[in-house]
Amino acid sequence: MTIGREIHNLASELWPICRSITGNGVRQTLKIIKQHLPQLQTFEVPTGTQCFDWTVPKEWNIKDAYVIDPNGKKIIDFKVSNLHVVGYSIPIDQKLPLSELKKHLYTLPDQPNAIPYITSYYSPHWGFCLTHSQFEQLIDGEYHVVIDSELKEGHLTYAELLIPGKSEKEVFLSTYVCHPSLANNELSGPTVTTFLAKWLLSQENLNYSYRIIFIPETIGSLTYLSQHADTMKQRVFAGYNVTCVGDERDYSYIPSRAENTLSDMIARHVLGHIAPNYKTYPFFESGSDERRYCAPGIDLPIASIMRTKYNRYPEYHTSLDDLTLVTPKGLEGGYEAIRKCLEIIEHNEVLKLTVMCEPQLGKRGLYPNLSTKQSNQIVSNMMNFISYCDGSLSTLEIAQKIQVPIWDLYDIIANLKQEGLLIKAN
């Protein structure tokens, strides 16, 4: 089974769960992810906790919701699609005329067959979402409206995985688990991140430590930062916000606010080689948690690598963002792009040549006996790489200068080190 298929299977398992920024849907999601990552730790933050300028809201849970029309037919049903209910809707059990009900109905006239995704986290409200086609078929009369939900003093739930490496310097990965049944804008992030974490855990002797979190978007990152910002500012030197990594259309990139961090350099290097036509968006078009991580006073070096950017595909925040939009191939592409970034972080170092001038490769068995197109390229890459090994440039910077993907240099560097021709610069 391909890694993309494995990730898609996990997304399918998580698909039916009604997640929000708090509640049992988040807990259920994290419990399933923990089956893949047993070391994952879950934390509960009480309602009312101050998180900088924000406050953890009441916990929301929902059991059922529906609308019954004047003919006694259930025409809107939460159990058919959890997008039918406005997120964080207060409970209601009333009979209303159509004119009153319409004040609480939400559709997308430009996408008549799509159910919109709508929330009201911080203002008491209730509502239903439906397709515009369905909306236009509503008849006059009395409707029975039920939302069996609860808002209570509870908790915000998040999970954290800390993977120790040789250094306390950290790489940070963040993804969110707060949307209901949305595939690219929700499930692609935590599922890809889960398998990135599994890959990291399978690696021996990691050079760096890894801090990986699964949080509700916005309030979750604010909560986490309010608890860990001081430590993160000391330790985190690279990282990515993982979202919208599951479709097959584009590759996209949002830089950190600084735009010139190691995270940015690596993201541009990877995407430039695997998807030369990738799209770059300015930081001011960020809207996910990379904006919180790069906020003034926090200033973490966090960028975003995506397939198609959020809010840039027509299915975004609608019922059309489903498991047909997100594919095994698309997920594998998103996974590999970020995995390559993490691999580069582990391999990136500053090296210098141990011999004067140009080393003789032949006597060390590093020069091929037969000249072929492939061997000529390897030799060319090796000589070009050696030419810049003066102890002032990182391996990534050299790869950029000689215009090759750094992963084509890994074996070359290992062979040169084995022959004693390269050492770490002080």
mmCIF file of C-alpha atoms in Angstrom, residues 18-367:
data_model
loop_
_atom_site.group_PDB
_atom_site.id
_atom_site.type_symbol
_atom_site.label_atom_id
_atom_site.label_comp_id
_atom_site.label_asym_id
_atom_site.label_seq_id
_atom_site.Cartn_x
_atom_site.Cartn_y
_atom_site.Cartn_z
ATOM 1 C CA CYS A 18 -18.099 16.434 13.843
ATOM 2 C CA ARG A 19 -15.142 18.500 15.023
ATOM 3 C CA SER A 20 -15.158 22.056 16.284
ATOM 4 C CA ILE A 21 -12.748 24.248 18.248
ATOM 5 C CA THR A 22 -13.704 22.354 21.417
ATOM 6 C CA GLY A 23 -15.618 19.229 22.307
ATOM 7 C CA ASN A 24 -15.787 15.497 21.955
ATOM 8 C CA GLY A 25 -15.191 15.538 18.201
ATOM 9 C CA VAL A 26 -11.683 16.841 18.817
ATOM 10 C CA ARG A 27 -11.104 14.228 21.527
ATOM 11 C CA GLN A 28 -12.337 11.416 19.287
ATOM 12 C CA THR A 29 -10.108 12.599 16.444
ATOM 13 C CA LEU A 30 -7.023 12.769 18.678
ATOM 14 C CA LYS A 31 -7.789 9.342 20.120
ATOM 15 C CA ILE A 32 -7.696 7.837 16.616
ATOM 16 C CA ILE A 33 -4.471 9.686 15.749
ATOM 17 C CA LYS A 34 -2.948 8.394 19.004
ATOM 18 C CA GLN A 35 -3.405 4.848 17.679
ATOM 19 C CA HIS A 36 -0.766 5.787 15.097
ATOM 20 C CA LEU A 37 1.313 7.887 17.509
ATOM 21 C CA PRO A 38 1.175 6.223 20.960
ATOM 22 C CA GLN A 39 3.536 8.852 22.419
ATOM 23 C CA LEU A 40 1.023 11.617 21.612
ATOM 24 C CA GLN A 41 -0.051 13.485 24.756
ATOM 25 C CA THR A 42 -3.438 15.182 25.095
ATOM 26 C CA PHE A 43 -4.031 18.334 27.126
ATOM 27 C CA GLU A 44 -7.210 20.026 28.368
ATOM 28 C CA VAL A 45 -7.341 23.805 28.885
ATOM 29 C CA PRO A 46 -10.322 25.074 30.943
ATOM 30 C CA THR A 47 -12.961 27.455 29.643
ATOM 31 C CA GLY A 48 -12.110 30.999 30.664
ATOM 32 C CA THR A 49 -8.338 30.564 30.436
ATOM 33 C CA GLN A 50 -6.740 33.780 29.222
ATOM 34 C CA CYS A 51 -4.599 33.339 26.095
ATOM 35 C CA PHE A 52 -3.011 36.715 25.404
ATOM 36 C CA ASP A 53 -5.929 38.879 24.237
ATOM 37 C CA TRP A 54 -8.262 35.889 23.818
ATOM 38 C CA THR A 55 -10.177 33.627 26.195
ATOM 39 C CA VAL A 56 -10.884 29.902 25.835
ATOM 40 C CA PRO A 57 -14.625 29.701 25.049
ATOM 41 C CA LYS A 58 -17.241 27.366 26.415
ATOM 42 C CA GLU A 59 -17.094 23.791 25.194
ATOM 43 C CA TRP A 60 -19.597 22.859 22.497
ATOM 44 C CA ASN A 61 -21.019 19.420 21.799
ATOM 45 C CA ILE A 62 -23.896 18.345 19.593
ATOM 46 C CA LYS A 63 -25.946 15.156 19.482
ATOM 47 C CA ASP A 64 -28.462 15.845 16.725
ATOM 48 C CA ALA A 65 -30.127 18.551 14.650
ATOM 49 C CA TYR A 66 -32.829 18.598 12.030
ATOM 50 C CA VAL A 67 -35.625 20.561 10.355
ATOM 51 C CA ILE A 68 -39.031 19.014 9.646
ATOM 52 C CA ASP A 69 -41.153 20.697 6.971
ATOM 53 C CA PRO A 70 -44.934 21.346 7.086
ATOM 54 C CA ASN A 71 -45.542 17.913 5.516
ATOM 55 C CA GLY A 72 -43.694 16.136 8.315
ATOM 56 C CA LYS A 73 -40.629 15.382 6.200
ATOM 57 C CA LYS A 74 -37.142 15.740 7.690
ATOM 58 C CA ILE A 75 -35.509 17.956 5.076
ATOM 59 C CA ILE A 76 -32.297 18.981 6.871
ATOM 60 C CA ASP A 77 -30.514 16.338 8.903
ATOM 61 C CA PHE A 78 -27.258 16.735 10.872
ATOM 62 C CA LYS A 79 -26.790 12.953 10.711
ATOM 63 C CA VAL A 80 -26.677 13.111 6.912
ATOM 64 C CA SER A 81 -24.119 15.950 6.857
ATOM 65 C CA ASN A 82 -22.604 17.631 9.903
ATOM 66 C CA LEU A 83 -22.151 20.753 7.749
ATOM 67 C CA HIS A 84 -25.916 21.275 7.930
ATOM 68 C CA VAL A 85 -25.559 22.942 11.355
ATOM 69 C CA VAL A 86 -23.857 26.273 11.951
ATOM 70 C CA GLY A 87 -20.897 25.444 14.165
ATOM 71 C CA TYR A 88 -21.411 26.328 17.837
ATOM 72 C CA SER A 89 -25.171 26.700 17.392
ATOM 73 C CA ILE A 90 -27.044 27.155 20.668
ATOM 74 C CA PRO A 91 -29.769 24.587 21.431
ATOM 75 C CA ILE A 92 -33.259 25.157 20.080
ATOM 76 C CA ASP A 93 -36.542 23.228 19.813
ATOM 77 C CA GLN A 94 -39.168 25.441 18.221
ATOM 78 C CA LYS A 95 -41.830 25.602 15.547
ATOM 79 C CA LEU A 96 -41.334 28.537 13.197
ATOM 80 C CA PRO A 97 -42.948 29.928 10.038
ATOM 81 C CA LEU A 98 -40.787 29.836 6.936
ATOM 82 C CA SER A 99 -40.248 33.595 7.064
ATOM 83 C CA GLU A 100 -38.575 33.292 10.494
ATOM 84 C CA LEU A 101 -36.668 30.129 9.620
ATOM 85 C CA LYS A 102 -35.118 31.785 6.582
ATOM 86 C CA LYS A 103 -33.328 34.257 8.881
ATOM 87 C CA HIS A 104 -31.286 31.280 10.119
ATOM 88 C CA LEU A 105 -30.637 29.511 6.830
ATOM 89 C CA TYR A 106 -27.387 29.804 4.829
ATOM 90 C CA THR A 107 -26.768 28.836 1.227
ATOM 91 C CA LEU A 108 -24.402 29.493 -1.682
ATOM 92 C CA PRO A 109 -26.425 30.786 -4.644
ATOM 93 C CA ASP A 110 -23.337 30.636 -6.885
ATOM 94 C CA GLN A 111 -22.799 26.967 -5.949
ATOM 95 C CA PRO A 112 -26.380 25.707 -5.754
ATOM 96 C CA ASN A 113 -25.436 22.083 -5.024
ATOM 97 C CA ALA A 114 -22.974 22.805 -2.213
ATOM 98 C CA ILE A 115 -23.633 23.071 1.531
ATOM 99 C CA PRO A 116 -21.633 25.957 3.015
ATOM 100 C CA TYR A 117 -19.526 25.654 6.172
ATOM 101 C CA ILE A 118 -20.550 28.384 8.640
ATOM 102 C CA THR A 119 -19.606 28.973 12.283
ATOM 103 C CA SER A 120 -20.455 31.383 15.084
ATOM 104 C CA TYR A 121 -17.951 30.673 17.842
ATOM 105 C CA TYR A 122 -18.062 33.866 19.861
ATOM 106 C CA SER A 123 -21.637 35.146 19.440
ATOM 107 C CA PRO A 124 -24.685 33.114 20.588
ATOM 108 C CA HIS A 125 -26.517 32.061 17.451
ATOM 109 C CA TRP A 126 -28.143 29.118 15.759
ATOM 110 C CA GLY A 127 -28.558 28.223 12.129
ATOM 111 C CA PHE A 128 -28.682 25.628 9.392
ATOM 112 C CA CYS A 129 -26.800 25.329 6.116
ATOM 113 C CA LEU A 130 -28.250 23.725 3.007
ATOM 114 C CA THR A 131 -27.839 23.711 -0.728
ATOM 115 C CA HIS A 132 -29.402 26.621 -2.557
ATOM 116 C CA SER A 133 -31.307 24.145 -4.710
ATOM 117 C CA GLN A 134 -32.908 22.724 -1.589
ATOM 118 C CA PHE A 135 -33.571 26.210 -0.226
ATOM 119 C CA GLU A 136 -35.541 27.166 -3.342
ATOM 120 C CA GLN A 137 -37.862 24.176 -2.854
ATOM 121 C CA LEU A 138 -38.977 25.177 0.658
ATOM 122 C CA ILE A 139 -42.738 25.603 0.981
ATOM 123 C CA ASP A 140 -44.726 27.993 3.155
ATOM 124 C CA GLY A 141 -45.935 26.716 6.481
ATOM 125 C CA GLU A 142 -44.701 25.776 9.937
ATOM 126 C CA TYR A 143 -41.313 24.103 10.428
ATOM 127 C CA HIS A 144 -40.105 22.157 13.430
ATOM 128 C CA VAL A 145 -36.504 23.127 14.215
ATOM 129 C CA VAL A 146 -34.328 21.097 16.604
ATOM 130 C CA ILE A 147 -30.690 21.535 17.575
ATOM 131 C CA ASP A 148 -29.710 19.221 20.409
ATOM 132 C CA SER A 149 -26.461 20.907 21.425
ATOM 133 C CA GLU A 150 -24.775 22.010 24.636
ATOM 134 C CA LEU A 151 -22.523 24.920 25.530
ATOM 135 C CA LYS A 152 -20.895 24.457 28.924
ATOM 136 C CA GLU A 153 -17.929 25.280 31.093
ATOM 137 C CA GLY A 154 -15.501 22.717 29.752
ATOM 138 C CA HIS A 155 -12.178 22.554 27.999
ATOM 139 C CA LEU A 156 -10.227 23.181 24.816
ATOM 140 C CA THR A 157 -8.371 20.012 23.832
ATOM 141 C CA TYR A 158 -5.085 19.723 21.964
ATOM 142 C CA ALA A 159 -2.328 17.155 21.536
ATOM 143 C CA GLU A 160 1.444 17.385 21.454
ATOM 144 C CA LEU A 161 4.246 15.059 20.398
ATOM 145 C CA LEU A 162 7.827 15.871 21.379
ATOM 146 C CA ILE A 163 10.498 13.858 19.571
ATOM 147 C CA PRO A 164 13.955 14.334 21.084
ATOM 148 C CA GLY A 165 17.050 14.633 18.921
ATOM 149 C CA LYS A 166 20.742 15.189 19.550
ATOM 150 C CA SER A 167 20.128 18.917 19.867
ATOM 151 C CA GLU A 168 17.511 20.765 21.913
ATOM 152 C CA LYS A 169 16.995 23.034 18.908
ATOM 153 C CA GLU A 170 13.541 22.307 17.570
ATOM 154 C CA VAL A 171 11.634 21.981 14.340
ATOM 155 C CA PHE A 172 7.938 22.806 14.770
ATOM 156 C CA LEU A 173 4.985 21.291 12.916
ATOM 157 C CA SER A 174 1.438 22.489 13.576
ATOM 158 C CA THR A 175 -1.860 21.316 12.145
ATOM 159 C CA TYR A 176 -5.497 21.750 13.142
ATOM 160 C CA VAL A 177 -8.356 19.439 14.107
ATOM 161 C CA CYS A 178 -11.355 21.753 14.367
ATOM 162 C CA HIS A 179 -13.409 21.448 11.170
ATOM 163 C CA PRO A 180 -16.200 18.895 10.609
ATOM 164 C CA SER A 181 -16.367 16.813 7.428
ATOM 165 C CA LEU A 182 -14.037 18.816 5.190
ATOM 166 C CA ALA A 183 -11.243 16.940 3.467
ATOM 167 C CA ASN A 184 -8.562 19.271 2.100
ATOM 168 C CA ASN A 185 -9.080 22.181 4.463
ATOM 169 C CA GLU A 186 -9.255 19.875 7.488
ATOM 170 C CA LEU A 187 -8.275 16.241 7.246
ATOM 171 C CA SER A 188 -5.320 16.528 4.874
ATOM 172 C CA GLY A 189 -3.373 18.480 7.523
ATOM 173 C CA PRO A 190 -3.607 16.169 10.554
ATOM 174 C CA THR A 191 -3.378 12.976 8.491
ATOM 175 C CA VAL A 192 -0.263 14.070 6.597
ATOM 176 C CA THR A 193 1.238 15.372 9.851
ATOM 177 C CA THR A 194 0.535 12.023 11.531
ATOM 178 C CA PHE A 195 2.530 10.188 8.874
ATOM 179 C CA LEU A 196 5.310 12.769 8.930
ATOM 180 C CA ALA A 197 5.560 12.132 12.676
ATOM 181 C CA LYS A 198 5.658 8.369 12.051
ATOM 182 C CA TRP A 199 8.493 8.887 9.569
ATOM 183 C CA LEU A 200 10.429 11.015 12.053
ATOM 184 C CA LEU A 201 9.969 8.400 14.769
ATOM 185 C CA SER A 202 11.385 5.770 12.417
ATOM 186 C CA GLN A 203 14.608 7.743 11.893
ATOM 187 C CA GLU A 204 17.676 6.946 13.962
ATOM 188 C CA ASN A 205 19.836 9.628 15.548
ATOM 189 C CA LEU A 206 17.836 12.713 14.593
ATOM 190 C CA ASN A 207 20.038 15.794 14.724
ATOM 191 C CA TYR A 208 17.216 18.018 15.962
ATOM 192 C CA SER A 209 14.210 17.715 18.234
ATOM 193 C CA TYR A 210 10.668 17.990 16.890
ATOM 194 C CA ARG A 211 7.635 19.667 18.431
ATOM 195 C CA ILE A 212 4.414 18.561 16.710
ATOM 196 C CA ILE A 213 0.957 19.761 17.731
ATOM 197 C CA PHE A 214 -2.646 19.030 16.738
ATOM 198 C CA ILE A 215 -4.808 21.974 17.763
ATOM 199 C CA PRO A 216 -8.007 23.849 16.957
ATOM 200 C CA GLU A 217 -7.157 26.626 14.524
ATOM 201 C CA THR A 218 -6.668 30.181 15.849
ATOM 202 C CA ILE A 219 -7.765 29.756 19.477
ATOM 203 C CA GLY A 220 -5.636 26.601 19.691
ATOM 204 C CA SER A 221 -2.460 28.254 18.453
ATOM 205 C CA LEU A 222 -3.114 31.240 20.730
ATOM 206 C CA THR A 223 -3.621 28.882 23.663
ATOM 207 C CA TYR A 224 -0.496 26.887 22.894
ATOM 208 C CA LEU A 225 1.648 29.965 22.356
ATOM 209 C CA SER A 226 0.415 31.519 25.607
ATOM 210 C CA GLN A 227 1.801 28.448 27.388
ATOM 211 C CA HIS A 228 4.964 27.743 25.386
ATOM 212 C CA ALA A 229 6.055 30.878 23.514
ATOM 213 C CA ASP A 230 9.108 31.615 25.662
ATOM 214 C CA THR A 231 10.504 28.104 25.223
ATOM 215 C CA MET A 232 9.667 28.037 21.517
ATOM 216 C CA LYS A 233 11.359 31.375 20.875
ATOM 217 C CA GLN A 234 14.537 29.948 22.388
ATOM 218 C CA ARG A 235 14.449 26.577 20.615
ATOM 219 C CA VAL A 236 12.435 26.634 17.378
ATOM 220 C CA PHE A 237 14.580 27.483 14.358
ATOM 221 C CA ALA A 238 12.370 26.105 11.558
ATOM 222 C CA GLY A 239 8.887 24.769 11.000
ATOM 223 C CA TYR A 240 5.710 24.576 8.954
ATOM 224 C CA ASN A 241 1.983 24.996 9.382
ATOM 225 C CA VAL A 242 0.416 21.976 7.678
ATOM 226 C CA THR A 243 -2.921 22.493 5.947
ATOM 227 C CA CYS A 244 -4.534 21.937 2.527
ATOM 228 C CA VAL A 245 -2.033 19.299 1.420
ATOM 229 C CA GLY A 246 -4.334 16.758 -0.221
ATOM 230 C CA ASP A 247 -5.552 17.778 -3.685
ATOM 231 C CA GLU A 248 -3.734 17.248 -7.000
ATOM 232 C CA ARG A 249 -4.022 20.705 -8.537
ATOM 233 C CA ASP A 250 -1.240 22.969 -7.325
ATOM 234 C CA TYR A 251 1.662 23.354 -4.969
ATOM 235 C CA SER A 252 1.613 26.585 -2.979
ATOM 236 C CA TYR A 253 3.789 28.430 -0.498
ATOM 237 C CA ILE A 254 3.271 31.196 2.056
ATOM 238 C CA PRO A 255 6.512 32.563 3.520
ATOM 239 C CA SER A 256 7.117 33.429 7.124
ATOM 240 C CA ARG A 257 6.662 37.095 7.946
ATOM 241 C CA ALA A 258 10.460 37.514 7.773
ATOM 242 C CA GLU A 259 10.470 35.750 4.357
ATOM 243 C CA ASN A 260 14.162 34.760 4.609
ATOM 244 C CA THR A 261 14.244 32.102 7.312
ATOM 245 C CA LEU A 262 15.656 28.599 6.904
ATOM 246 C CA SER A 263 12.055 27.368 6.576
ATOM 247 C CA ASP A 264 11.570 29.698 3.622
ATOM 248 C CA MET A 265 14.850 28.771 1.922
ATOM 249 C CA ILE A 266 14.080 25.069 2.207
ATOM 250 C CA ALA A 267 10.465 25.420 1.054
ATOM 251 C CA ARG A 268 11.504 27.359 -2.042
ATOM 252 C CA HIS A 269 14.270 24.845 -2.786
ATOM 253 C CA VAL A 270 11.987 21.814 -2.519
ATOM 254 C CA LEU A 271 9.093 23.301 -4.465
ATOM 255 C CA GLY A 272 11.421 24.755 -7.080
ATOM 256 C CA HIS A 273 12.619 21.235 -7.910
ATOM 257 C CA ILE A 274 9.472 19.118 -7.486
ATOM 258 C CA ALA A 275 6.948 21.669 -8.813
ATOM 259 C CA PRO A 276 8.679 24.542 -10.630
ATOM 260 C CA ASN A 277 5.358 26.232 -11.355
ATOM 261 C CA TYR A 278 4.341 26.386 -7.704
ATOM 262 C CA LYS A 279 2.455 29.465 -6.544
ATOM 263 C CA THR A 280 3.847 31.884 -3.988
ATOM 264 C CA TYR A 281 1.445 34.001 -1.936
ATOM 265 C CA PRO A 282 2.534 37.016 0.133
ATOM 266 C CA PHE A 283 2.520 36.682 3.895
ATOM 267 C CA PHE A 284 -0.305 39.205 4.177
ATOM 268 C CA GLU A 285 -2.547 36.654 2.449
ATOM 269 C CA SER A 286 -1.970 34.222 5.300
ATOM 270 C CA GLY A 287 -5.040 33.316 7.310
ATOM 271 C CA SER A 288 -4.150 30.116 9.081
ATOM 272 C CA ASP A 289 -1.975 29.606 12.146
ATOM 273 C CA GLU A 290 1.230 30.681 10.419
ATOM 274 C CA ARG A 291 -0.091 34.200 11.036
ATOM 275 C CA ARG A 292 -0.156 33.627 14.803
ATOM 276 C CA TYR A 293 3.270 31.980 14.858
ATOM 277 C CA CYS A 294 4.814 34.898 12.961
ATOM 278 C CA ALA A 295 2.929 37.623 14.845
ATOM 279 C CA PRO A 296 4.902 40.544 16.307
ATOM 280 C CA GLY A 297 6.389 39.516 19.607
ATOM 281 C CA ILE A 298 6.253 35.824 18.697
ATOM 282 C CA ASP A 299 8.275 35.951 15.466
ATOM 283 C CA LEU A 300 8.738 32.234 14.898
ATOM 284 C CA PRO A 301 10.222 31.115 11.540
ATOM 285 C CA ILE A 302 7.088 29.281 10.357
ATOM 286 C CA ALA A 303 6.064 29.002 6.698
ATOM 287 C CA SER A 304 3.358 26.994 4.917
ATOM 288 C CA ILE A 305 3.672 24.498 2.080
ATOM 289 C CA MET A 306 0.329 23.483 0.588
ATOM 290 C CA ARG A 307 -1.176 21.888 -2.466
ATOM 291 C CA THR A 308 -3.940 24.366 -3.404
ATOM 292 C CA LYS A 309 -4.046 27.198 -0.860
ATOM 293 C CA TYR A 310 -7.062 27.602 1.358
ATOM 294 C CA ASN A 311 -9.662 29.981 -0.070
ATOM 295 C CA ARG A 312 -8.191 29.435 -3.554
ATOM 296 C CA TYR A 313 -10.235 26.461 -4.710
ATOM 297 C CA PRO A 314 -13.994 26.515 -5.354
ATOM 298 C CA GLU A 315 -14.788 23.653 -2.985
ATOM 299 C CA TYR A 316 -13.222 25.476 -0.005
ATOM 300 C CA HIS A 317 -15.503 25.605 3.069
ATOM 301 C CA THR A 318 -18.253 23.662 1.337
ATOM 302 C CA SER A 319 -19.503 20.091 1.236
ATOM 303 C CA LEU A 320 -17.678 19.713 -2.092
ATOM 304 C CA ASP A 321 -14.375 19.606 -0.188
ATOM 305 C CA ASP A 322 -14.704 15.865 0.206
ATOM 306 C CA LEU A 323 -12.677 12.674 -0.101
ATOM 307 C CA THR A 324 -12.855 12.759 -3.895
ATOM 308 C CA LEU A 325 -11.124 16.143 -3.975
ATOM 309 C CA VAL A 326 -8.457 14.811 -1.627
ATOM 310 C CA THR A 327 -6.769 11.807 -3.235
ATOM 311 C CA PRO A 328 -4.024 9.340 -2.292
ATOM 312 C CA LYS A 329 -1.817 10.869 -4.992
ATOM 313 C CA GLY A 330 -2.484 14.410 -3.768
ATOM 314 C CA LEU A 331 -1.829 13.475 -0.143
ATOM 315 C CA GLU A 332 1.380 11.688 -1.056
ATOM 316 C CA GLY A 333 2.554 14.772 -2.926
ATOM 317 C CA GLY A 334 1.882 16.983 0.091
ATOM 318 C CA TYR A 335 3.540 14.493 2.412
ATOM 319 C CA GLU A 336 6.652 14.154 0.255
ATOM 320 C CA ALA A 337 7.088 17.903 -0.138
ATOM 321 C CA ILE A 338 7.158 18.474 3.618
ATOM 322 C CA ARG A 339 9.108 15.275 4.315
ATOM 323 C CA LYS A 340 11.823 16.493 1.956
ATOM 324 C CA CYS A 341 11.921 19.776 3.896
ATOM 325 C CA LEU A 342 12.446 17.922 7.164
ATOM 326 C CA GLU A 343 15.076 15.729 5.544
ATOM 327 C CA ILE A 344 16.947 18.819 4.355
ATOM 328 C CA ILE A 345 16.869 20.289 7.852
ATOM 329 C CA GLU A 346 18.500 17.096 9.123
ATOM 330 C CA HIS A 347 21.152 17.078 6.370
ATOM 331 C CA ASN A 348 21.934 20.772 6.185
ATOM 332 C CA GLU A 349 25.373 21.623 7.591
ATOM 333 C CA VAL A 350 28.463 23.694 6.856
ATOM 334 C CA LEU A 351 31.397 21.631 5.547
ATOM 335 C CA LYS A 352 34.923 22.307 4.459
ATOM 336 C CA LEU A 353 37.460 20.431 2.349
ATOM 337 C CA THR A 354 40.331 18.748 4.193
ATOM 338 C CA VAL A 355 42.886 18.878 1.359
ATOM 339 C CA MET A 356 44.430 21.794 -0.442
ATOM 340 C CA CYS A 357 43.192 22.616 -3.920
ATOM 341 C CA GLU A 358 41.295 19.847 -5.747
ATOM 342 C CA PRO A 359 41.305 16.289 -4.352
ATOM 343 C CA GLN A 360 42.204 13.345 -6.554
ATOM 344 C CA LEU A 361 39.019 11.339 -6.671
ATOM 345 C CA GLY A 362 40.286 8.373 -8.699
ATOM 346 C CA LYS A 363 42.665 7.025 -6.072
ATOM 347 C CA ARG A 364 39.797 7.013 -3.573
ATOM 348 C CA GLY A 365 37.439 5.145 -5.876
ATOM 349 C CA LEU A 366 35.221 8.177 -6.283
ATOM 350 C CA TYR A 367 35.797 8.599 -10.017
#
